[in-house]
Coordinates of C-alpha atoms in Angstrom, one line a residue:
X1 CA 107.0 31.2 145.3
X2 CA 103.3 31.3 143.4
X3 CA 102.7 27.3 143.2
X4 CA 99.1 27.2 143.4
X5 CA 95.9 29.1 142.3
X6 CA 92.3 29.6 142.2
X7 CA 91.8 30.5 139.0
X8 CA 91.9 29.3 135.5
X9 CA 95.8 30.7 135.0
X10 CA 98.6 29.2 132.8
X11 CA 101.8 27.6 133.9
X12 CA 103.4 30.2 131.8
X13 CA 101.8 33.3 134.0
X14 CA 102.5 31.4 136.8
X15 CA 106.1 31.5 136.0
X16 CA 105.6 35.4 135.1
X17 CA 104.6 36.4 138.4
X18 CA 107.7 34.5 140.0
X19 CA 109.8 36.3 137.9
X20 CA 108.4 39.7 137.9
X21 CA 108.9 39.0 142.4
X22 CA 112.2 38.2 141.5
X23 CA 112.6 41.9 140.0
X24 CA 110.9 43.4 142.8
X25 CA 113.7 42.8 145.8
X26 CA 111.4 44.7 148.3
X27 CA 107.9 42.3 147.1
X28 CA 109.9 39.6 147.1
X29 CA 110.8 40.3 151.0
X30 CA 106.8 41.5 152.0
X31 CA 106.0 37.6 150.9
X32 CA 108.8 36.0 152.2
X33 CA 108.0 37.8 155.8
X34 CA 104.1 37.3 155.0
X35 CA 104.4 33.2 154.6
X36 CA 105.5 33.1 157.9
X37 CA 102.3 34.7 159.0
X38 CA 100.3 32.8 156.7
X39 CA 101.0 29.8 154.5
X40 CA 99.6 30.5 151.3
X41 CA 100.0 34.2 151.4
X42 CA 102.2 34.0 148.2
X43 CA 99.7 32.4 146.6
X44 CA 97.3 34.5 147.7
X45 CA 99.1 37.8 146.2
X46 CA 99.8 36.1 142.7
X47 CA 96.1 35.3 142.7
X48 CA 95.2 39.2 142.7
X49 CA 98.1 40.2 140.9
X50 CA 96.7 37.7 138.2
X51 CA 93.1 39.0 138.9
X52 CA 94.7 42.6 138.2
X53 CA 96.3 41.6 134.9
X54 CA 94.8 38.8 132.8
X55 CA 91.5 39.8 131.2
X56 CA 89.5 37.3 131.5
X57 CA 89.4 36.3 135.3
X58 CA 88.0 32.5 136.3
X59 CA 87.9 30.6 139.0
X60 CA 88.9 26.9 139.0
X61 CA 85.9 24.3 139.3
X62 CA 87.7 22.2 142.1
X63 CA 89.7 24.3 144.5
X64 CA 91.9 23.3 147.5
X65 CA 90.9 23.6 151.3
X66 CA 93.7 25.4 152.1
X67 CA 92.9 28.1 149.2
X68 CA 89.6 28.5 150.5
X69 CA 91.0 31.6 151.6
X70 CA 92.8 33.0 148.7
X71 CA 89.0 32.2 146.4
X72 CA 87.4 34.5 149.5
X73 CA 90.0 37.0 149.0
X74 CA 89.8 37.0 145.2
X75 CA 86.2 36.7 145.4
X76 CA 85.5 39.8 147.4
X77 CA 88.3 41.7 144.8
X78 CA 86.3 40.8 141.7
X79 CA 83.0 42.1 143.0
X80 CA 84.2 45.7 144.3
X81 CA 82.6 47.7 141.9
X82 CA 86.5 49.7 142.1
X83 CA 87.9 46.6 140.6
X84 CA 84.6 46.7 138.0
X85 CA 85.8 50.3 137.6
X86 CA 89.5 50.1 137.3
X87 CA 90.3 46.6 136.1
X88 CA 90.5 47.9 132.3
X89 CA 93.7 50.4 133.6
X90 CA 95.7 47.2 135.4
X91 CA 94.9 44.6 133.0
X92 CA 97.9 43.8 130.6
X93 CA 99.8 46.5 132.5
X94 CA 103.3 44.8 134.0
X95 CA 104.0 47.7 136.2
X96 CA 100.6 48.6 137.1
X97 CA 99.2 45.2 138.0
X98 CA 102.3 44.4 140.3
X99 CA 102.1 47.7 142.0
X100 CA 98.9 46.4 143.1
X101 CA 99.6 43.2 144.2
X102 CA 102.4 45.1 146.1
X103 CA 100.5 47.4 148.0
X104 CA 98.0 44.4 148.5
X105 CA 100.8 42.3 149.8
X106 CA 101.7 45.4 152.1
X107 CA 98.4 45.7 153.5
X108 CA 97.5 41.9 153.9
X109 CA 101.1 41.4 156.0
X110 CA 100.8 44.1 158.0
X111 CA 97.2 43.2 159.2
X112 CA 98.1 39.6 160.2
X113 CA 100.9 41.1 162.0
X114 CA 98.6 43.4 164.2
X115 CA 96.0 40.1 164.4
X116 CA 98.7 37.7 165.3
X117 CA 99.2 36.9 168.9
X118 CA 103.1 35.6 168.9
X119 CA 104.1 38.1 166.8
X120 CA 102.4 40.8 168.6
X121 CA 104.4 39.0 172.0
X122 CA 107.7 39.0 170.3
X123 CA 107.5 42.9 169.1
X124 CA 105.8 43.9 173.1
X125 CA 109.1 41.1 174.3
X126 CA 111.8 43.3 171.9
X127 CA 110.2 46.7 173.3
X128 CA 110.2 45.5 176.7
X129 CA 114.1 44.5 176.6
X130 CA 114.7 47.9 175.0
X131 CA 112.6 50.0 178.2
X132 CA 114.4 47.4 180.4
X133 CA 117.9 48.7 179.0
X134 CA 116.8 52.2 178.9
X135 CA 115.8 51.9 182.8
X136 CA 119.1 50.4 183.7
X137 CA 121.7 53.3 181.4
X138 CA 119.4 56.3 183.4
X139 CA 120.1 54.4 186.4
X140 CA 123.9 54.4 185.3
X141 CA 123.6 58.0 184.6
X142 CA 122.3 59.0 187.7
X143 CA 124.6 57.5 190.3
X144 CA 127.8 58.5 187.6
X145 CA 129.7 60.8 190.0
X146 CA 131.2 62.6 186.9
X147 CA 127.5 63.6 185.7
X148 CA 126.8 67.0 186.4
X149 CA 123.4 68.1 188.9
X150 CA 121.5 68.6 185.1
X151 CA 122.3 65.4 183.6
X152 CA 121.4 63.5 186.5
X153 CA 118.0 65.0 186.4
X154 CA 117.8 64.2 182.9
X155 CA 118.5 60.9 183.5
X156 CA 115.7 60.3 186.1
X157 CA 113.1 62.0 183.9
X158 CA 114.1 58.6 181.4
X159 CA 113.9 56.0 184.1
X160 CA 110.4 57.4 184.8
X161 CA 109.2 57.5 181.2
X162 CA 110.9 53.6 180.5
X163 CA 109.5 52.4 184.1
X164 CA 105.6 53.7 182.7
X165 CA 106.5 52.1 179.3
X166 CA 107.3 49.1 181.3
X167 CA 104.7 48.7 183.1
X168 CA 102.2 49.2 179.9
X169 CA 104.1 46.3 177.9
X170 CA 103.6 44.1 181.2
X171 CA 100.1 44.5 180.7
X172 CA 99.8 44.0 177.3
X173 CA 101.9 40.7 177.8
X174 CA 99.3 39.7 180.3
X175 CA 96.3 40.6 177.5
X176 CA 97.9 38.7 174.9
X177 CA 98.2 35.6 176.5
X178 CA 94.2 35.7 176.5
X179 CA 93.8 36.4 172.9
X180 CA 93.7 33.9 170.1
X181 CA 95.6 35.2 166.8
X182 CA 93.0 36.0 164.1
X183 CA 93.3 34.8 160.5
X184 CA 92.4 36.2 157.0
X185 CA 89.1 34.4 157.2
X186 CA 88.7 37.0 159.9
X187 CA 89.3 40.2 157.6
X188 CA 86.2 42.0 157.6
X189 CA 84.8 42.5 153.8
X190 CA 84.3 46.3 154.2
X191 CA 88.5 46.3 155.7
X192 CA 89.0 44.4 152.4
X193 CA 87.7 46.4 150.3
X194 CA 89.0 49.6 151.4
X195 CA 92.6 47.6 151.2
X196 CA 91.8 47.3 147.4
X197 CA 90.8 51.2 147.1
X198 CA 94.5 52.0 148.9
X199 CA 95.9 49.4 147.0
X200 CA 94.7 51.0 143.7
X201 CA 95.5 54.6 144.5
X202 CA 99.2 53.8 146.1
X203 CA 99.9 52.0 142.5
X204 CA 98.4 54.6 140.1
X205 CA 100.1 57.2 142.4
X206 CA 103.7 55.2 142.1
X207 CA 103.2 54.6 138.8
X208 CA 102.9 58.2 138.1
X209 CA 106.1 59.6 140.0
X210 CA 108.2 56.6 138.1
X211 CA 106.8 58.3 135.2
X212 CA 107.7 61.7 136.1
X213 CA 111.5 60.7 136.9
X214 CA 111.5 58.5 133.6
X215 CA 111.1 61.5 131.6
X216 CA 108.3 63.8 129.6
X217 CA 106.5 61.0 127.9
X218 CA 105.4 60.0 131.0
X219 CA 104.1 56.0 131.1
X220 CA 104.9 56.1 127.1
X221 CA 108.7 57.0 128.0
X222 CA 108.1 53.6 130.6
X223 CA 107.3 51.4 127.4
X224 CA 111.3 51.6 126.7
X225 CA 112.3 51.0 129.7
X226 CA 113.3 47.4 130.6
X227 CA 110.9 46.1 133.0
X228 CA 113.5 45.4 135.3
X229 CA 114.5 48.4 135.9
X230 CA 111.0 50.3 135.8
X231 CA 110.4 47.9 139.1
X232 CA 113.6 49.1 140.8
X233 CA 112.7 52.6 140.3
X234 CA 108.8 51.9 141.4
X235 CA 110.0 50.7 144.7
X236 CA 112.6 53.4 145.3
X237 CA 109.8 55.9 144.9
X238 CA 107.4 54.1 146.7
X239 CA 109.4 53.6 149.9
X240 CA 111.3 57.3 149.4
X241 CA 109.6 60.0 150.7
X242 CA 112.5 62.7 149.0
X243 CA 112.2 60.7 145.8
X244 CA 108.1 61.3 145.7
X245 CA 108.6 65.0 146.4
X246 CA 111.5 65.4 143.5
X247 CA 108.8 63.5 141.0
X248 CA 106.1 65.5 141.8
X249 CA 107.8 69.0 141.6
X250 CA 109.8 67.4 138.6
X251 CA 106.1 67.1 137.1
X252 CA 105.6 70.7 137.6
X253 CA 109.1 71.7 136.0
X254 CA 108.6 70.0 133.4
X255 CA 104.9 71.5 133.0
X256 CA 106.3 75.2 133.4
X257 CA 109.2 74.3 130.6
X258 CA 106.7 72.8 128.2
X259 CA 104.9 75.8 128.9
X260 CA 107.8 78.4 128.0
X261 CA 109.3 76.4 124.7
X262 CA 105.4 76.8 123.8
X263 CA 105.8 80.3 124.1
X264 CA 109.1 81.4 122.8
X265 CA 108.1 79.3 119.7
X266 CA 104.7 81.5 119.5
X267 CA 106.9 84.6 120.0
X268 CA 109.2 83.3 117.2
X269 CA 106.2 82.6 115.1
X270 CA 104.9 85.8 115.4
X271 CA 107.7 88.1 115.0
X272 CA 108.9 85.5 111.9
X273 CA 112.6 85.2 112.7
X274 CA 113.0 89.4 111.8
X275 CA 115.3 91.7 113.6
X276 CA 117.4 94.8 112.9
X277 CA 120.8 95.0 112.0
X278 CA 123.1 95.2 108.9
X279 CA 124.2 91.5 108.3
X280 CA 124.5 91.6 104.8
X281 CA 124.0 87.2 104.5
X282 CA 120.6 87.5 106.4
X283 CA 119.4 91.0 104.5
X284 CA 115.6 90.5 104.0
X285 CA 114.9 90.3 99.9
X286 CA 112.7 93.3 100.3
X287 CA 116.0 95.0 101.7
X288 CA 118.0 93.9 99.0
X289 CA 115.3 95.2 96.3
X290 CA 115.6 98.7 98.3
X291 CA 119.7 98.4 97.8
X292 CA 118.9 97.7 93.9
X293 CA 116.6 100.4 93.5
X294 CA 118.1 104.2 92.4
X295 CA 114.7 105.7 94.7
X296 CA 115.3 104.0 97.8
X297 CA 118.6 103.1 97.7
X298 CA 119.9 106.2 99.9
X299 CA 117.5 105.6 102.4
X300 CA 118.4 101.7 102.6
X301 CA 122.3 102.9 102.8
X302 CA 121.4 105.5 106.0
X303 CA 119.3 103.1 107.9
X304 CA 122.1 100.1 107.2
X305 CA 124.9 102.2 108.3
X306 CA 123.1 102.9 111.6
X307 CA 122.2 99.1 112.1
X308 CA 118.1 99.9 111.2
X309 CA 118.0 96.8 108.0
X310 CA 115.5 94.5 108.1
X311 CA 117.4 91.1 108.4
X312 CA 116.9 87.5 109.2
X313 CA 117.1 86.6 113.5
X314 CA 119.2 83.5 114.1
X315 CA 117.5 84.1 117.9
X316 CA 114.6 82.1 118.7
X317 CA 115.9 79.0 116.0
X318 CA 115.5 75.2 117.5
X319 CA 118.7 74.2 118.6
X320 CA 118.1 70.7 118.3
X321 CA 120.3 68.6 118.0
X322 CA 122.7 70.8 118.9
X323 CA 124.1 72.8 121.8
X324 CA 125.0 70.4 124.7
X325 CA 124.1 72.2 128.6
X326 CA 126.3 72.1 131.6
X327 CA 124.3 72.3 135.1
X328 CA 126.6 73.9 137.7
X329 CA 124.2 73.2 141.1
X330 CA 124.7 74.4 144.1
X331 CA 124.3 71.8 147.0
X332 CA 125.8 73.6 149.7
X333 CA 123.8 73.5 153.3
X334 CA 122.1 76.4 152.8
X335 CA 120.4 74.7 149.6
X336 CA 119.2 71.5 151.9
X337 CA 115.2 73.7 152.1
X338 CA 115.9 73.2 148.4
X339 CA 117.5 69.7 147.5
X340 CA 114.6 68.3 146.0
X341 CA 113.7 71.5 143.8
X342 CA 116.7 71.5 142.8
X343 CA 116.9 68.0 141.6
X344 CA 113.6 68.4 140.0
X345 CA 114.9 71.6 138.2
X346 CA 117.7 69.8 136.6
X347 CA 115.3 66.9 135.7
X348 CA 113.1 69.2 133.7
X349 CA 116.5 70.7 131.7
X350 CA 117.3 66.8 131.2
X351 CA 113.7 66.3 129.6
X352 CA 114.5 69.3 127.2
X353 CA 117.8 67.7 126.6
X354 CA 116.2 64.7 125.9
X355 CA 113.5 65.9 123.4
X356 CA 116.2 68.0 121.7
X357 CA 118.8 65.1 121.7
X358 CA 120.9 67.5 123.8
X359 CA 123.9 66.0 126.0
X360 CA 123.9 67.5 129.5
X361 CA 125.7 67.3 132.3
X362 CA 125.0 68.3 136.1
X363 CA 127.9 69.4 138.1
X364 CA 127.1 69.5 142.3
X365 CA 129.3 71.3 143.8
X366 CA 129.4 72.9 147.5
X367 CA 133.4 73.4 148.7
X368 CA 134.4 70.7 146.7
X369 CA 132.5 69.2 143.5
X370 CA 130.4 66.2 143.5
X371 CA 130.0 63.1 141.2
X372 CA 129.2 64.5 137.6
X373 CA 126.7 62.8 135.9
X374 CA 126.7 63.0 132.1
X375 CA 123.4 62.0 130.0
X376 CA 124.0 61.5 126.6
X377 CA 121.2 63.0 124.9
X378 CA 119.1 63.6 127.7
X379 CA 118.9 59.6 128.2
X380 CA 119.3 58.6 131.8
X381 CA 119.8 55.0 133.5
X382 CA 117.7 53.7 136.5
X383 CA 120.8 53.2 138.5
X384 CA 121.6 57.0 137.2
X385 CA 118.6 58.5 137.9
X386 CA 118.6 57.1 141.3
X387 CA 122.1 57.9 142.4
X388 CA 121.5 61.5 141.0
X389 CA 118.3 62.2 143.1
X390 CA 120.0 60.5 146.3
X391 CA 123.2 62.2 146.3
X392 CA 123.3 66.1 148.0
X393 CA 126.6 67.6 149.2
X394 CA 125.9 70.2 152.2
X395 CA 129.1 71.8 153.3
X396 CA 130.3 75.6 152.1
X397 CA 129.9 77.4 148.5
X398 CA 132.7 77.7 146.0
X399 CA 132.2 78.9 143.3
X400 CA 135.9 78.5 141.3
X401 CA 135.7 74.3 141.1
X402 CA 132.0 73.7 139.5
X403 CA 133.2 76.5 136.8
X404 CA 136.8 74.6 136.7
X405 CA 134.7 71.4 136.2
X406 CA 132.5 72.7 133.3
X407 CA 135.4 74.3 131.3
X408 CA 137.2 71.1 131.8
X409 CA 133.9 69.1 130.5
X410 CA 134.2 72.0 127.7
X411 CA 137.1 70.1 126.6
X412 CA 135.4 66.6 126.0
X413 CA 134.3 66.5 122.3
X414 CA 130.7 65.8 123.0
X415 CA 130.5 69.2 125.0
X416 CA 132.6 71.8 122.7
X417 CA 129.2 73.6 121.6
X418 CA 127.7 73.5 125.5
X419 CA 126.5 76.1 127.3
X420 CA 126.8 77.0 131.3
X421 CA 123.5 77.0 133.8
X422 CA 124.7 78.2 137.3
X423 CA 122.5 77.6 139.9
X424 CA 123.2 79.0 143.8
X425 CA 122.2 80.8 146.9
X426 CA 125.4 81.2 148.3
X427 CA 128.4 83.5 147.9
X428 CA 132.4 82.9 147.1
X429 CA 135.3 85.0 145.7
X430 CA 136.9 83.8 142.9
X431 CA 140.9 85.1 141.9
X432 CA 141.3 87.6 139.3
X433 CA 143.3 84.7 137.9
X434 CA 140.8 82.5 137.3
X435 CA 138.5 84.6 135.8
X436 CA 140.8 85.8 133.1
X437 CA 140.7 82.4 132.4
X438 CA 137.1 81.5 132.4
X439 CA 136.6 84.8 130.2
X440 CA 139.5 83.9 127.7
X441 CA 137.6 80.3 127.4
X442 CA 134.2 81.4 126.9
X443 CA 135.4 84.0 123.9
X444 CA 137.7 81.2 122.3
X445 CA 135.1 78.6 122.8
X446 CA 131.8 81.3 122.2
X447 CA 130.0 79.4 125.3
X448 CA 127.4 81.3 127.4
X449 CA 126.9 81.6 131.2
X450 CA 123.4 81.7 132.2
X451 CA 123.2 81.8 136.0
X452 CA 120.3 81.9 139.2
X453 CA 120.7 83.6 142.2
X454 CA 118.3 82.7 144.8
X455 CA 117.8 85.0 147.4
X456 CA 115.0 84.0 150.4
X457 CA 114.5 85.3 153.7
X458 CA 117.2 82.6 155.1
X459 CA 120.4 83.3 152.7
X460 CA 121.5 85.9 150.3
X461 CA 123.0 85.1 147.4
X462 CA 126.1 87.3 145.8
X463 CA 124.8 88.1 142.7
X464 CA 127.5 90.7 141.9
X465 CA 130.4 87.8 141.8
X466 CA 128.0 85.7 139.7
X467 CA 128.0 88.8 137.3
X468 CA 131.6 88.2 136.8
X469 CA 131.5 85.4 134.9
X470 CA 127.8 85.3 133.7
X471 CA 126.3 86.8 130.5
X472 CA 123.2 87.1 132.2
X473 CA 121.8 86.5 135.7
X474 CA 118.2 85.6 136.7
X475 CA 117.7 87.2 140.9
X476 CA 114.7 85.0 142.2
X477 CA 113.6 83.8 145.5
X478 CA 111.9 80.6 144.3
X479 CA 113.8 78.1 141.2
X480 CA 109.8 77.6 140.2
X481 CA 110.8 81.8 138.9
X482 CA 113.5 81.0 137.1
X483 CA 111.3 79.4 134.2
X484 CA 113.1 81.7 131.1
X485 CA 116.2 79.0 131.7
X486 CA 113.7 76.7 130.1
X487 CA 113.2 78.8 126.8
X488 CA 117.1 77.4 126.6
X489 CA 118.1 79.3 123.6
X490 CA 120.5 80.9 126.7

């Protein structure tokens, strides 16, 4: 718990900073473990993280022996000319000022842990138990009379390896015993400081990929987003290497998408919603002043009979609002290279969804089908997002129970209007039955299949059974090609 401080700081942030590390599960635990390295290391970290938030930042007139080290700490903080830099960015920022007392916290425990002696003995005691073990199963293995000639040799290549790691740990034992644990008085200034610089960058870089996963606002899309949960997505990200990757190629989707609804709306712009046909409701009125005029009205009647009116498009109109999407995804093993493309690729359709209050759904499939995930309107849940970017199948490809799935999702009323994205690499027959079925569907219901084939140097994808049931099919090697599913007017 933060009890006392250097500074001039109010009960009331005081009781802030305790409950913001009662969000943060995985800070909460850094300072519990850090305490035992250092008494006032709680206190220490809700000094900086108050340093990093409040505005105004000053120190107490009478402070505390024992804080003497938290006023050094703060004290070497406030003069970096980083913090002079940067403090405007984490002041009166909740996420941004705790993800810097995090990665602070982070740092700070893990150098007393390599400067203090008895922890460094227990750690060199725990390794030395585990060599001693591994000494004593190679020596089981080598005298087993069921172990064949290889596996004994095998097992004498381990003894030696654990013996020479043995023999190390002795000597470190016998180092250690000499050395006197080192405290953060001890912290060099220049170790400090570059702590603060890491510090800064880890948090900005955090708070970017929690952004990216929240949705296309970005940090403004954060501001709705109970704090709670903005925390327990910060330090999923932050200690999930697959969740960094899926943020930062979800940041590029989303860029390429932005990108291609720019365009198709230029292209709709341009061309001013006109097309040929003979749909008498969306005649053109210079069309129907041909029709009314005795001159031109023989011409009008050839070129209408063959389809060559000028009439209004209905293609390239904003479906927003309307028009729920269904991603199929394919998350067979073949797709593992992929997984968090793929999850990034259906986190861009979600921020289209969401800006065109869209329902979606994502269907994973492999042989069997995964947990669905509906989003309302493109809106997603921490606990949602989370589960969605952890989850991945592996297994075979079938291709018959993701379609099942969608038309059955069809059904719900929220979905009647959706369309079909199919996403895979992989191949599967599907029964002549089951297609007449999907095909009888999607003309009752007037639904659309749009569907990606990826083919790569590693699998080939059977684009001629995804023509079966598709009404159009995109062949690419990369899903980063397959940006015209973003113009989603499918």
């Amino acid at each position: 718990m933060y009890e006392q401080s250097v500074l001039h700081i109010e009960q009331r942030e005081i009781d802030r900073f305790n409950q913001l590390l009662q969000m943060a599960k995985v800070f909460q635990q850094v300072c519990r473990e850090g305490t035992k390295l250092h008494p006032q290391f709680t206190n220490i970290i809700g000094d900086l993280w108050g340093a990093f938030y409040k505005q105004d930042v000053v120190f107490q007139d009478d402070i505390l022996p024992q804080l003497e080290t938290a006023k050094q700490i703060v004290a070497s903080l406030l003069e970096s000319e980083l913090y002079v830099a940067r403090h405007e960015i984490t002041m009166g920022d909740d996420l941004l000022s705790v993800l810097c007392a995090m990665a602070m916290s982070e740092a700070l425990k893990k150098w007393l842990e390599q400067n203090n002696v008895e922890h460094q003995r227990d750690e060199n005691k725990r390794n030395a138990e585990y060599a001693e073990n591994q000494v004593k199963e190679a020596r089981r293995q080598m005298y087993d009379p069921k172990a064949t000639e290889q596996e004994k040799e095998r097992a004498r290549t381990r003894k030696q390896f654990a013996e020479r790691r043995l023999a190390d740990l002795k000597k470190r034992e016998e180092r250690l015993r000499n050395e006197q644990s080192k405290t953060l008085d001890d912290l060099p200034s220049e170790q400090l400081q570059n702590m603060f610089e890491q510090a800064h960058e880890n948090a900005q870089q955090t708070a970017k990929n929690v952004g990216q996963l929240a949705g296309d606002e970005g940090r403004a899309a954060l501001m709705k987003v109970p704090l709670r949960e903005q925390l327990a997505l910060a330090e999923k990200v932050r200690y999930h290497p697959n969740l960094q990757e899926i943020a930062d190629l979800a940041g590029r989707f989303r860029r390429i998408a932005k990108k291609k609804q720019k365009q198709k709306f230029k292209r709709t712009m341009e061309r001013r919603n006109i097309t040929l046909g003979r749909e008498v409701e969306r005649l053109l009125p210079m069309e129907l002043a041909n029709w009314s005029m005795p001159s031109s009205k023989l011409d009008f009647l050839r070129r209408f009979s063959e389809q060559q009116t000028f009439i209004f498009s209905t293609k390239g109109k904003d479906k927003r609002g309307k028009g729920p999407i269904i991603i199929c995804m394919d998350e067979s093993s073949s797709m593992s290279m992929m997984r968090a493309k793929s999850k990034a690729f259906c986190l861009a359709l979600m921020m289209i969804a969401k800006k065109q209050k869209r329902d979606l759904a994502v269907v994973p499939f492999a042989t069997t089908v995964g947990d669905v995930t509906l989003f309302k309107r493109g809106m997603s849940t921490t606990d949602q997002l989370i589960h969605f970017c952890d989850q991945f199948l592996n297994g075979g490809t079938n291709f018959e129970r993701p379609l099942d799935a969608a038309l059955t999702i069809l059904n719900e009323s929220r979905f009647q209007e959706a369309d079909i994205v199919f996403v895979t690499d992989g191949a599967s027959t599907l029964s002549e039955t089951f297609l007449k079925h999907f095909q009888e569907t999607k003309k009752r219901k007037q639904f659309q299949c749009l569907s990606v084939v990826l083919s790569t140097k590693y699998t080939k994808a059977d684009a001629k059974a995804v023509e079966c049931f598709s009404d159009k099919v995109l062949e690419v090697s990369d899903l980063a090609e397959a940006e015209d599913v973003f113009e989603l007017g499918i």
